Coordinates of C-alpha atoms in Angstrom, one line a residue:
M1 CA 22.8 -17.2 -10.4
K2 CA 20.0 -14.9 -9.2
I3 CA 16.6 -15.2 -11.0
R4 CA 14.6 -12.0 -11.2
V5 CA 11.0 -12.6 -10.4
T6 CA 8.9 -10.0 -12.2
G7 CA 5.3 -9.0 -11.5
A8 CA 4.2 -10.6 -14.8
F9 CA 5.9 -13.9 -13.9
L10 CA 4.2 -13.9 -10.5
F11 CA 0.9 -13.1 -11.9
N12 CA 1.1 -16.0 -14.4
V13 CA 1.9 -18.3 -11.5
L14 CA -1.1 -17.0 -9.6
C15 CA -3.4 -17.5 -12.5
T16 CA -2.6 -21.2 -12.8
I17 CA -2.8 -22.2 -9.1
S18 CA -4.9 -21.3 -6.1
Y19 CA -3.1 -18.9 -3.9
T20 CA -3.2 -18.5 -0.1
C21 CA -3.7 -15.4 1.9
C22 CA -3.0 -15.5 5.7
G23 CA -3.2 -19.3 5.5
E24 CA -6.6 -19.3 3.9
T25 CA -7.3 -20.1 0.2
V26 CA -9.2 -17.2 -1.1
G27 CA -9.5 -17.7 -4.9
K28 CA -8.0 -18.9 -8.1
R29 CA -6.5 -15.5 -9.0
P30 CA -5.9 -12.2 -7.3
P31 CA -9.1 -10.2 -6.9
H32 CA -10.0 -7.0 -8.6
I33 CA -9.8 -4.1 -6.1
V34 CA -12.1 -1.1 -6.4
M35 CA -11.8 1.6 -3.8
I36 CA -14.3 4.5 -3.8
I37 CA -13.5 7.5 -1.6
A38 CA -15.9 10.3 -0.6
D39 CA -14.4 13.7 0.4
D40 CA -15.5 15.3 3.7
M41 CA -18.5 13.1 4.1
G42 CA -20.0 13.0 7.6
S43 CA -20.3 9.8 9.6
N44 CA -24.1 10.5 10.0
D45 CA -24.7 11.0 6.3
L46 CA -25.6 7.5 5.2
S47 CA -29.0 6.2 6.1
Y48 CA -27.9 2.9 7.5
R49 CA -26.6 5.0 10.5
G50 CA -30.2 6.1 11.3
L51 CA -30.4 9.3 9.3
D52 CA -34.1 9.9 8.3
Q53 CA -33.7 12.6 5.7
I54 CA -32.8 10.3 2.8
T55 CA -32.2 6.6 1.9
T56 CA -28.7 6.1 0.4
A57 CA -29.9 2.9 -1.2
N58 CA -26.8 1.7 -3.0
L59 CA -24.4 2.4 -0.2
D60 CA -26.7 0.8 2.4
A61 CA -27.1 -2.2 0.1
M62 CA -23.4 -2.6 -0.2
G63 CA -22.8 -2.6 3.5
F64 CA -25.8 -4.9 4.3
N65 CA -24.6 -7.4 1.7
G66 CA -21.1 -7.2 2.9
I67 CA -19.9 -5.6 6.1
I68 CA -20.2 -2.2 7.8
F69 CA -17.2 -0.9 9.7
N70 CA -18.1 0.6 13.0
R71 CA -14.6 1.5 14.2
H72 CA -12.9 2.6 11.0
Y73 CA -10.4 5.4 11.7
T74 CA -8.8 7.8 9.3
E75 CA -6.7 10.9 9.6
P76 CA -8.5 14.2 10.4
I77 CA -7.8 15.9 7.1
C78 CA -7.4 15.0 3.4
T79 CA -3.7 15.0 2.5
P80 CA -2.6 13.0 5.6
S81 CA -5.5 10.5 5.1
R82 CA -4.6 9.9 1.4
A83 CA -0.9 9.6 2.3
A84 CA -1.7 7.1 5.0
L85 CA -4.0 5.1 2.7
L86 CA -1.5 4.8 -0.2
T87 CA 1.7 4.2 1.9
G88 CA 0.4 2.3 4.9
Q89 CA 2.4 4.7 7.1
Y90 CA 1.4 7.3 9.6
P91 CA 1.8 10.8 8.1
I92 CA 4.4 11.7 10.8
R93 CA 6.8 9.4 8.9
L94 CA 6.3 11.3 5.7
G95 CA 6.3 14.9 7.0
L96 CA 2.7 15.2 5.8
Q97 CA 1.0 15.5 9.2
G98 CA 0.2 19.2 9.0
E99 CA -2.0 21.3 6.7
P100 CA -3.2 19.8 3.4
I101 CA -1.0 20.5 0.4
S102 CA -1.9 23.8 -1.3
A103 CA -2.0 24.2 -5.1
G104 CA 1.4 25.6 -6.1
E105 CA 3.2 24.2 -3.1
D106 CA 6.2 22.0 -3.7
R107 CA 5.3 19.2 -1.2
H108 CA 4.7 15.6 -2.0
L109 CA 5.0 12.0 -1.0
P110 CA 8.7 11.1 -0.3
P111 CA 10.0 9.5 -3.5
D112 CA 11.5 6.5 -1.7
V113 CA 8.2 5.4 -0.1
Q114 CA 6.4 2.6 -1.7
T115 CA 2.7 3.1 -2.6
L116 CA -0.1 0.7 -2.9
P117 CA -0.4 1.0 -6.7
Q118 CA 3.3 0.5 -7.1
L119 CA 3.2 -2.7 -5.0
L120 CA 0.2 -4.0 -6.9
K121 CA 1.8 -3.3 -10.3
E122 CA 4.6 -5.6 -9.2
L123 CA 2.0 -8.3 -8.7
G124 CA 0.7 -7.9 -12.3
Y125 CA -2.2 -5.5 -11.6
T126 CA -3.3 -2.7 -13.8
T127 CA -3.7 0.5 -11.7
H128 CA -6.0 3.4 -12.3
L129 CA -6.9 6.6 -10.4
V130 CA -10.0 8.6 -11.2
G131 CA -10.6 11.8 -9.4
K132 CA -8.6 13.4 -6.6
W133 CA -4.9 13.1 -6.0
H134 CA -3.7 15.8 -3.5
L135 CA -0.3 14.3 -2.8
G136 CA 2.0 16.5 -4.8
T137 CA 2.1 18.2 -8.2
A138 CA 5.4 20.1 -8.7
R139 CA 7.0 17.4 -10.9
R140 CA 5.8 14.6 -13.1
E141 CA 7.3 12.1 -10.7
D142 CA 5.1 13.6 -7.9
I143 CA 1.7 13.0 -9.7
P144 CA -0.3 9.7 -10.0
K145 CA 1.5 8.3 -13.0
G146 CA 4.8 8.9 -11.2
R147 CA 3.6 7.1 -8.1
G148 CA 2.3 3.8 -9.5
F149 CA -0.9 4.5 -11.4
D150 CA -1.0 3.4 -15.0
T151 CA -3.7 6.0 -15.8
H152 CA -5.2 9.0 -14.1
Y153 CA -8.2 11.1 -15.0
G154 CA -9.0 13.8 -12.5
Y155 CA -7.5 16.7 -10.5
W156 CA -4.1 17.0 -8.8
N157 CA -5.0 19.5 -6.1
G158 CA -7.4 19.5 -3.1
Y159 CA -10.6 20.5 -4.7
I160 CA -12.1 22.0 -7.9
G161 CA -15.3 23.6 -9.1
Y162 CA -17.8 20.8 -10.0
F163 CA -18.3 22.3 -13.5
D164 CA -15.4 24.6 -14.3
Y165 CA -12.7 22.3 -12.8
E166 CA -10.8 25.3 -11.5
T167 CA -9.1 25.7 -8.2
K168 CA -7.2 28.5 -6.5
S169 CA -4.4 29.1 -4.1
A170 CA -3.3 32.2 -2.1
M171 CA 0.3 33.4 -1.7
T172 CA 1.1 33.5 2.0
I173 CA 3.0 36.8 1.9
T174 CA 1.2 38.9 -0.7
S175 CA -2.3 37.2 -0.4
E176 CA -2.3 37.2 -4.2
V177 CA -4.7 34.5 -5.5
Y178 CA -3.7 32.1 -8.2
E179 CA -6.5 30.4 -10.1
G180 CA -6.3 27.8 -12.8
F181 CA -7.9 24.8 -14.5
D182 CA -7.1 21.4 -12.9
M183 CA -8.6 18.5 -14.7
K184 CA -6.2 16.1 -16.3
E185 CA -6.2 13.0 -18.5
N186 CA -2.8 11.7 -17.4
F187 CA -0.7 14.8 -18.4
V188 CA -3.2 16.4 -20.8
D189 CA -5.6 19.1 -19.7
A190 CA -9.2 17.8 -20.2
W191 CA -10.7 21.1 -21.5
K192 CA -13.2 19.1 -23.7
D193 CA -15.0 17.9 -20.6
K194 CA -15.4 21.3 -18.9
G195 CA -19.0 21.8 -17.9
I196 CA -19.8 18.2 -17.1
Y197 CA -20.7 17.7 -13.5
A198 CA -17.7 16.2 -11.7
T199 CA -19.4 13.3 -10.1
H200 CA -20.9 12.3 -13.5
I201 CA -17.6 12.5 -15.4
F202 CA -15.7 10.6 -12.8
T203 CA -18.3 7.9 -12.9
E204 CA -18.2 7.6 -16.6
K205 CA -14.4 7.4 -16.6
A206 CA -14.5 4.6 -14.0
L207 CA -17.1 2.7 -16.1
D208 CA -14.8 3.1 -19.2
I209 CA -11.9 1.6 -17.3
I210 CA -14.0 -1.4 -16.1
D211 CA -15.3 -1.9 -19.6
A212 CA -11.8 -2.0 -21.1
Q213 CA -10.4 -4.3 -18.4
N214 CA -9.1 -7.7 -19.4
K215 CA -10.9 -10.1 -17.1
D216 CA -7.8 -12.3 -16.7
I217 CA -5.7 -9.4 -15.4
P218 CA -6.3 -8.1 -11.9
M219 CA -7.4 -4.4 -11.6
F220 CA -6.9 -1.8 -8.9
L221 CA -9.3 1.1 -9.5
M222 CA -9.4 4.0 -7.1
V223 CA -12.1 6.6 -7.5
G224 CA -11.5 9.7 -5.4
H225 CA -14.7 11.7 -5.7
L226 CA -14.9 15.5 -5.3
A227 CA -18.3 15.0 -3.6
V228 CA -19.2 16.1 -1.0
H229 CA -16.4 18.6 -0.6
T230 CA -17.2 22.2 -1.4
G231 CA -16.3 23.5 -4.8
K232 CA -14.2 26.5 -5.8
N233 CA -16.9 28.9 -5.0
G234 CA -17.2 27.8 -1.4
M235 CA -20.3 25.6 -1.5
V236 CA -21.3 22.1 -2.7
E237 CA -22.5 22.4 -6.3
V238 CA -25.4 20.3 -7.6
A239 CA -26.1 18.8 -11.0
D240 CA -29.4 20.6 -11.5
E241 CA -30.9 23.2 -9.2
K242 CA -34.5 22.5 -10.2
T243 CA -34.2 18.8 -9.7
M244 CA -32.6 19.4 -6.3
N245 CA -35.4 21.7 -5.1
N246 CA -38.2 19.4 -6.4
T247 CA -36.6 16.3 -4.9
Y248 CA -35.3 17.6 -1.6
G249 CA -37.3 20.8 -1.0
Y250 CA -38.5 19.3 2.4
I251 CA -34.9 20.2 3.7
A252 CA -35.2 23.9 4.6
D253 CA -31.5 24.5 5.0
L254 CA -30.2 25.2 1.5
E255 CA -26.6 24.2 2.3
R256 CA -27.9 20.9 3.6
R257 CA -30.1 20.4 0.6
R258 CA -27.2 20.9 -1.7
Y259 CA -25.1 18.5 0.3
V260 CA -27.8 15.8 0.1
D261 CA -28.3 16.2 -3.6
A262 CA -24.5 15.8 -4.2
L263 CA -24.5 12.8 -1.8
M264 CA -27.3 11.1 -3.7
N265 CA -25.4 11.5 -6.9
L266 CA -22.4 9.9 -5.2
D267 CA -24.7 7.0 -4.1
D268 CA -25.8 6.5 -7.7
S269 CA -22.2 6.5 -8.8
V270 CA -21.4 3.6 -6.4
G271 CA -24.4 1.8 -7.8
R272 CA -23.3 2.2 -11.4
I273 CA -19.8 1.1 -10.7
V274 CA -20.9 -2.1 -8.9
E275 CA -23.5 -2.8 -11.6
K276 CA -20.8 -2.5 -14.3
L277 CA -18.5 -4.9 -12.4
Q278 CA -21.3 -7.4 -12.5
Q279 CA -22.1 -6.8 -16.2
R280 CA -18.4 -7.5 -17.0
D281 CA -18.4 -10.7 -14.8
L282 CA -15.8 -9.1 -12.5
L283 CA -17.9 -8.7 -9.3
Q284 CA -17.6 -12.3 -8.2
N285 CA -13.8 -11.9 -7.9
S286 CA -13.7 -8.3 -6.6
V287 CA -13.2 -6.4 -3.4
V288 CA -15.2 -3.2 -3.3
I289 CA -14.4 -0.7 -0.6
F290 CA -16.1 2.7 0.2
M291 CA -15.0 5.2 2.8
S292 CA -14.7 8.9 3.5
D293 CA -11.3 10.4 3.9
N294 CA -12.3 12.3 7.1
G295 CA -15.4 13.7 8.8
A296 CA -17.6 16.4 7.4
Q297 CA -16.6 20.0 8.0
I298 CA -19.4 21.8 9.8
R299 CA -17.7 25.2 10.3
G300 CA -14.8 27.0 8.8
I301 CA -13.8 27.9 5.2
F302 CA -14.9 24.6 3.6
H303 CA -18.1 24.0 5.6
N304 CA -20.3 21.8 3.4
G305 CA -23.6 21.0 5.3
G306 CA -22.5 17.5 6.3
S307 CA -23.3 15.8 9.6
N308 CA -21.2 13.8 12.1
Y309 CA -24.1 13.5 14.6
P310 CA -24.0 12.3 17.3
L311 CA -20.2 12.2 17.4
R312 CA -18.2 15.1 18.7
G313 CA -16.0 17.1 16.4
E314 CA -15.6 17.5 12.7
K315 CA -12.9 17.6 10.0
F316 CA -9.5 18.8 11.5
S317 CA -10.6 17.5 15.0
H318 CA -9.1 14.6 16.8
H319 CA -12.5 13.8 18.2
D320 CA -14.3 10.9 16.6
G321 CA -16.5 13.2 14.4
G322 CA -13.3 14.0 12.5
I323 CA -11.7 10.6 12.3
K324 CA -14.2 7.7 12.9
N325 CA -15.8 7.6 9.5
A326 CA -18.2 5.6 7.5
A327 CA -16.6 2.7 5.7
L328 CA -18.1 -0.4 3.9
L329 CA -16.8 -3.4 2.1
Y330 CA -18.5 -5.9 -0.2
S331 CA -16.7 -9.0 -1.6
P332 CA -17.8 -12.6 -2.5
L333 CA -14.4 -13.5 -0.8
L334 CA -15.8 -12.7 2.6
E335 CA -16.3 -15.8 4.6
K336 CA -18.8 -14.0 6.8
K337 CA -21.2 -11.3 5.4
N338 CA -24.1 -9.3 6.6
Y339 CA -22.6 -8.0 9.8
I340 CA -21.3 -5.0 11.7
H341 CA -17.5 -5.1 12.0
D342 CA -16.9 -3.7 15.5
H343 CA -13.1 -4.2 15.6
L344 CA -10.4 -1.6 15.4
I345 CA -9.2 -0.7 12.0
H346 CA -7.1 2.2 10.7
I347 CA -6.7 3.7 7.2
T348 CA -3.0 2.5 7.1
D349 CA -4.2 -1.1 7.4
W350 CA -5.5 -1.1 3.8
L351 CA -2.1 -1.3 2.2
P352 CA -0.9 -4.5 3.9
T353 CA -4.4 -6.0 3.9
L354 CA -4.9 -5.5 0.1
Y355 CA -1.3 -6.3 -0.8
S356 CA -1.6 -9.6 1.1
L357 CA -5.0 -10.4 -0.4
A358 CA -3.5 -9.8 -3.9
G359 CA -0.8 -12.4 -3.2
G360 CA 2.0 -10.2 -1.9
N361 CA 4.2 -11.2 1.0
I362 CA 3.8 -8.4 3.6
T363 CA 7.1 -9.4 5.3
S364 CA 8.7 -7.9 2.2
L365 CA 7.3 -4.5 2.8
K366 CA 10.0 -2.0 3.7
K367 CA 8.0 -0.2 6.4
T368 CA 4.4 -0.1 7.4
D369 CA 2.3 1.1 10.4
G370 CA -0.6 -0.9 9.0
V371 CA -1.8 -4.3 10.0
D372 CA -3.1 -7.1 7.7
Q373 CA -6.8 -7.1 8.7
W374 CA -8.2 -9.6 6.2
L375 CA -9.0 -12.4 8.7
S376 CA -10.6 -9.9 11.0
I377 CA -12.7 -8.5 8.1
S378 CA -13.5 -11.8 6.4
Q379 CA -14.3 -13.9 9.5
N380 CA -15.2 -11.2 12.1
K381 CA -12.3 -12.1 14.2
P382 CA -10.6 -9.7 16.7
S383 CA -8.3 -7.2 15.1
K384 CA -4.5 -7.6 15.5
R385 CA -4.4 -3.8 16.0
K386 CA -4.4 -2.6 19.6
N387 CA -3.7 1.1 19.2
I388 CA -3.8 4.0 16.7
L389 CA -1.8 7.1 16.5
I390 CA -4.4 9.7 15.6
N391 CA -1.9 12.3 14.6
I392 CA 0.8 14.6 15.9
D393 CA 1.1 18.2 14.8
E394 CA 4.5 19.3 16.2
V395 CA 3.9 22.8 14.9
K396 CA 0.5 23.5 16.4
L397 CA 1.3 21.2 19.4
Y398 CA -1.7 18.8 19.5
S399 CA -1.7 15.1 19.3
G400 CA -3.7 12.0 20.2
V401 CA -3.6 8.2 20.5
I402 CA -6.2 5.5 20.9
G403 CA -5.2 2.4 22.9
Y404 CA -6.5 -0.7 24.7
G405 CA -8.0 -2.2 21.6
G406 CA -9.9 1.0 20.8
R407 CA -11.4 1.7 24.2
Y408 CA -9.4 4.7 25.5
K409 CA -8.4 7.8 23.7
L410 CA -5.8 10.3 25.0
L411 CA -5.7 13.8 23.6
N412 CA -3.1 16.5 24.3
G413 CA -4.0 19.9 23.0
T414 CA -6.4 21.1 20.3
I415 CA -6.5 23.2 17.2
Q416 CA -7.8 26.8 17.1
S417 CA -8.8 26.6 20.8
G418 CA -11.3 23.9 20.1
F419 CA -13.1 25.5 17.2
Y420 CA -13.6 22.1 15.5
D421 CA -14.3 20.1 18.6
S422 CA -17.9 21.0 19.3
F423 CA -21.1 19.0 19.0
T424 CA -23.6 19.6 16.2
G425 CA -27.2 18.4 16.2
E426 CA -29.2 16.2 13.8
P427 CA -30.0 17.9 10.5
Q428 CA -33.6 19.0 10.4
S429 CA -36.3 18.6 7.8
S430 CA -39.9 19.7 7.6
N431 CA -40.8 16.0 7.7
K432 CA -39.0 12.8 8.5
M433 CA -38.7 10.3 5.7
D434 CA -39.6 6.6 6.2
Y435 CA -36.6 4.3 5.6
D436 CA -37.1 3.1 2.1
I437 CA -36.4 -0.6 2.3
A438 CA -37.8 -1.2 -1.2
A439 CA -35.2 1.2 -2.6
I440 CA -32.5 -0.8 -1.1
L441 CA -33.8 -4.1 -2.4
N442 CA -34.2 -2.5 -5.9
S443 CA -30.9 -0.7 -5.9
R444 CA -28.3 -1.2 -8.6
V445 CA -25.9 -2.6 -6.0
N446 CA -28.4 -5.2 -4.6
K447 CA -29.6 -6.3 -8.0
A448 CA -26.0 -6.7 -9.2
I449 CA -25.0 -8.8 -6.2
K450 CA -28.1 -11.0 -6.7
K451 CA -27.3 -11.4 -10.4
S452 CA -23.7 -12.4 -9.7
K453 CA -25.1 -15.6 -8.0
V454 CA -22.6 -15.6 -5.3
P455 CA -23.5 -18.1 -2.5
G456 CA -24.8 -16.4 0.6
K457 CA -27.8 -14.8 2.2
H458 CA -29.8 -12.3 0.2
L459 CA -31.2 -9.2 1.8
D460 CA -34.8 -9.1 3.0
E461 CA -36.7 -6.6 5.1
A462 CA -36.0 -8.3 8.5
L463 CA -32.2 -8.5 7.8
I464 CA -32.1 -4.9 6.7
R465 CA -34.0 -3.6 9.8
N466 CA -31.8 -5.6 12.1
L467 CA -28.5 -4.4 10.6
R468 CA -29.7 -0.8 10.5
K469 CA -30.7 -1.0 14.2
S470 CA -27.3 -2.4 15.1
S471 CA -25.3 0.2 13.1
S472 CA -27.3 3.2 14.5
A473 CA -27.1 1.9 18.1
I474 CA -24.8 4.8 19.2
R475 CA -27.7 7.2 19.0
N476 CA -29.3 5.5 22.0
N477 CA -26.2 5.9 24.2
S478 CA -27.3 8.0 27.2
K479 CA -24.1 10.2 27.1
C480 CA -24.8 11.1 23.4
N481 CA -28.0 12.8 24.4
R482 CA -26.3 16.2 24.7
G483 CA -29.0 18.8 24.9
T484 CA -27.4 21.5 27.1
E485 CA -24.4 19.2 27.7
K486 CA -21.2 21.0 28.8
Y487 CA -18.0 19.6 27.5
E488 CA -14.3 20.3 28.2
I489 CA -11.9 21.5 25.5
C490 CA -8.7 19.5 25.6
H491 CA -6.2 22.4 25.9
H492 CA -4.0 19.9 27.8
F493 CA -4.6 16.2 28.4
C494 CA -8.0 14.5 28.1
L495 CA -8.9 10.9 28.5
F496 CA -12.1 9.4 27.0
D497 CA -13.7 5.9 27.3
L498 CA -15.0 5.4 23.8
W499 CA -16.9 2.2 24.7
T500 CA -19.0 3.8 27.4
D501 CA -18.9 7.4 26.2
P502 CA -18.6 7.2 22.3
C503 CA -19.5 10.9 22.1
E504 CA -16.6 12.0 24.3
T505 CA -18.6 14.1 26.8
E506 CA -16.7 13.2 30.0
N507 CA -13.0 13.8 30.5
L508 CA -11.6 11.1 32.8
I509 CA -8.1 12.5 33.1
R510 CA -8.5 13.4 36.8
Q511 CA -9.9 10.0 38.0
K512 CA -7.2 8.3 40.1
S513 CA -8.5 4.9 38.9
K514 CA -7.4 5.8 35.4
D515 CA -3.8 6.8 36.3
D516 CA -2.2 3.6 34.9
I517 CA -4.1 3.9 31.7
V518 CA -3.1 7.6 31.3
L519 CA 0.5 6.7 32.0
N520 CA 0.5 3.9 29.4
L521 CA -1.1 6.1 26.7
K522 CA 1.3 9.0 27.5
N523 CA 4.2 6.6 27.0
Q524 CA 2.8 5.4 23.7
L525 CA 2.3 9.0 22.6
A526 CA 5.8 9.9 23.7
E527 CA 7.3 7.1 21.6
F528 CA 5.5 8.4 18.5
W529 CA 6.7 12.0 19.3
N530 CA 10.3 10.7 19.1
E531 CA 9.6 9.3 15.6
V532 CA 8.2 12.5 14.1
S533 CA 9.7 13.7 10.8
P534 CA 9.4 17.5 10.6
Q535 CA 6.6 18.9 8.5
T536 CA 7.6 19.8 4.9
N537 CA 5.2 22.6 4.5
K538 CA 6.3 25.4 2.1
P539 CA 4.8 28.6 0.8
V540 CA 3.0 28.6 -2.5
D541 CA 5.7 29.0 -5.2
I542 CA 5.3 32.1 -7.3
N543 CA 6.5 30.1 -10.3
S544 CA 3.5 27.9 -10.2
D545 CA 1.1 30.6 -11.3
P546 CA -1.3 29.1 -13.9
A547 CA -1.3 32.4 -15.8
K548 CA 2.1 31.3 -17.1
Y549 CA 0.8 27.9 -18.3
N550 CA -2.3 28.4 -20.4
G551 CA -4.4 29.1 -17.4
T552 CA -3.8 25.6 -16.0
W553 CA -2.0 24.1 -13.0
C554 CA 1.0 22.4 -14.3
T555 CA 4.1 20.5 -13.0
W556 CA 5.9 23.8 -12.9
L557 CA 9.2 22.4 -11.7
D558 CA 9.2 20.3 -14.9
D559 CA 8.6 23.5 -16.8
E560 CA 9.7 22.1 -20.1
F561 CA 6.6 19.9 -20.2
C562 CA 4.2 22.7 -19.6
I563 CA 2.2 24.6 -22.3
K564 CA 3.2 28.3 -21.9
I565 CA 1.4 31.5 -22.8
K566 CA 3.3 34.5 -24.1
T567 CA 0.7 37.2 -24.3
N568 CA -2.6 38.0 -22.7
N569 CA -4.4 37.9 -26.0
Q570 CA -3.1 34.5 -26.8
N571 CA -4.2 33.2 -23.4
K572 CA -7.7 34.7 -23.9
N573 CA -8.1 33.2 -27.3
C574 CA -6.8 29.8 -26.2
N575 CA -9.2 29.7 -23.2
E576 CA -12.1 30.8 -25.3
N577 CA -11.4 28.0 -27.8
N578 CA -11.1 25.5 -25.1
R579 CA -14.4 26.5 -23.5
S580 CA -16.1 26.2 -26.8
T581 CA -15.4 22.5 -27.0
S582 CA -17.6 21.7 -24.0
S583 CA -20.8 19.9 -25.0
I584 CA -22.5 20.9 -21.7
P585 CA -22.8 24.5 -20.6
V586 CA -21.4 25.6 -17.3
L587 CA -24.2 25.9 -14.7
K588 CA -24.0 29.4 -13.1
L589 CA -24.6 29.3 -9.3

């Protein structure tokens, strides 16, 4: 007779005995997992990296108390990154390696692919998503509650206005623009919250989830912030213009000033979430992760004022400015803390790492490109990962791979003739700000960690300065001092030594001494090319038009669940009534 082992049964077992992950006992019960994701944040935009415009006190404190990832790689754009994160697979397996999903496009995660929240639910976790989804919206089975999340408060598409929660999409053929409201509480449109700054409402919803969490049941909470992506109107919106100008007026560039203000609201959000975990006595058995989904976009339609300095490239690029992004982790479960993790890690690694840490058996996973990295993370041991497929776009014909433990990168081709592959300088201010160590010591994150009374070394000025110096060392690399540096666009093959030339200034492809390395990496790339699933891109569906559905984006292929509008007058009255429920007025920018 077969005995069916349910997630609830396994959880009860785990609650009564110590469990083992990778041969090491890590706790009496599975840890709470909180993952916070910034959108389009530059690798240079946190002050621990040497930026002297601001002090991101909470995020710096999180990294200094835990670990700072120095070689954390993502995908170059949002949909592929989020797909890789939640499935543990390279986007080429899913047909999602191309352009991000457009609002009104019938494209989504393949239904037979396991997601991280689905796997954690089987282990007894509650699973929650706050904020961005961007992995399919046409049917109810495509959206977060259909893919493993118990609850979702946020938006389904790629971006929204910070106050009006609207997004738009253009028809490919007619260039007609569809616009609609896109803030949901599970399946219900959150009209009542319209006018509240997006970062603030997402933070409050995350705090509510933590407040309601049963301490004895493990929680997976993913917070996908809108910040610091541009809003619907093409710029980063701020909570209050006057406050922004009074606080950051020393930054002359208005776009950069807006970006910094939004980033500091994001930093405060992280502080409040960690603080709430401590107040609920959850922090001492939690893993808190922060990352950006890709690099900042410096040019192009969604340019936001971010900075990837001194790295080359930006969002969309296969150069490190687009894919080697800021990432931090804090957990009392770490055996080694207060260090810079300099080993290779990819965004696909989080699924097997967290699943294993939660008590799952990674050999049971159907398919994964990820590697269980917990021993490398917790003990600062070498990574099991030796190479990374950056991405393959078989339509636009560009691809890239990193091999030799993260040392050598091979690129073949580029996008838009290298438009996104340039260098950008350090953001300028009228005066440089002193690094505010007192702000870090007094941050919500640092105070919460101290109050949790977890054994380990507490931060002091010397430790902070030492860690910051180590994490910003790339700025001192002689090849990163570009000035009038000329660089080669990789229209064909390029080879870079990322250890000696982290800013990718010198193409080594013609050096005979590197022929064996090039051949090896070409062979690796060729193997991945043979495994590509064709892109599933489709035009925006005319039937998705929000004008048909109360002015909202809906699961239009499950039309029977959508609220419909019969007349223009009815639509106008409905929207006016909905707007009147907002307790905070929309800020006009």
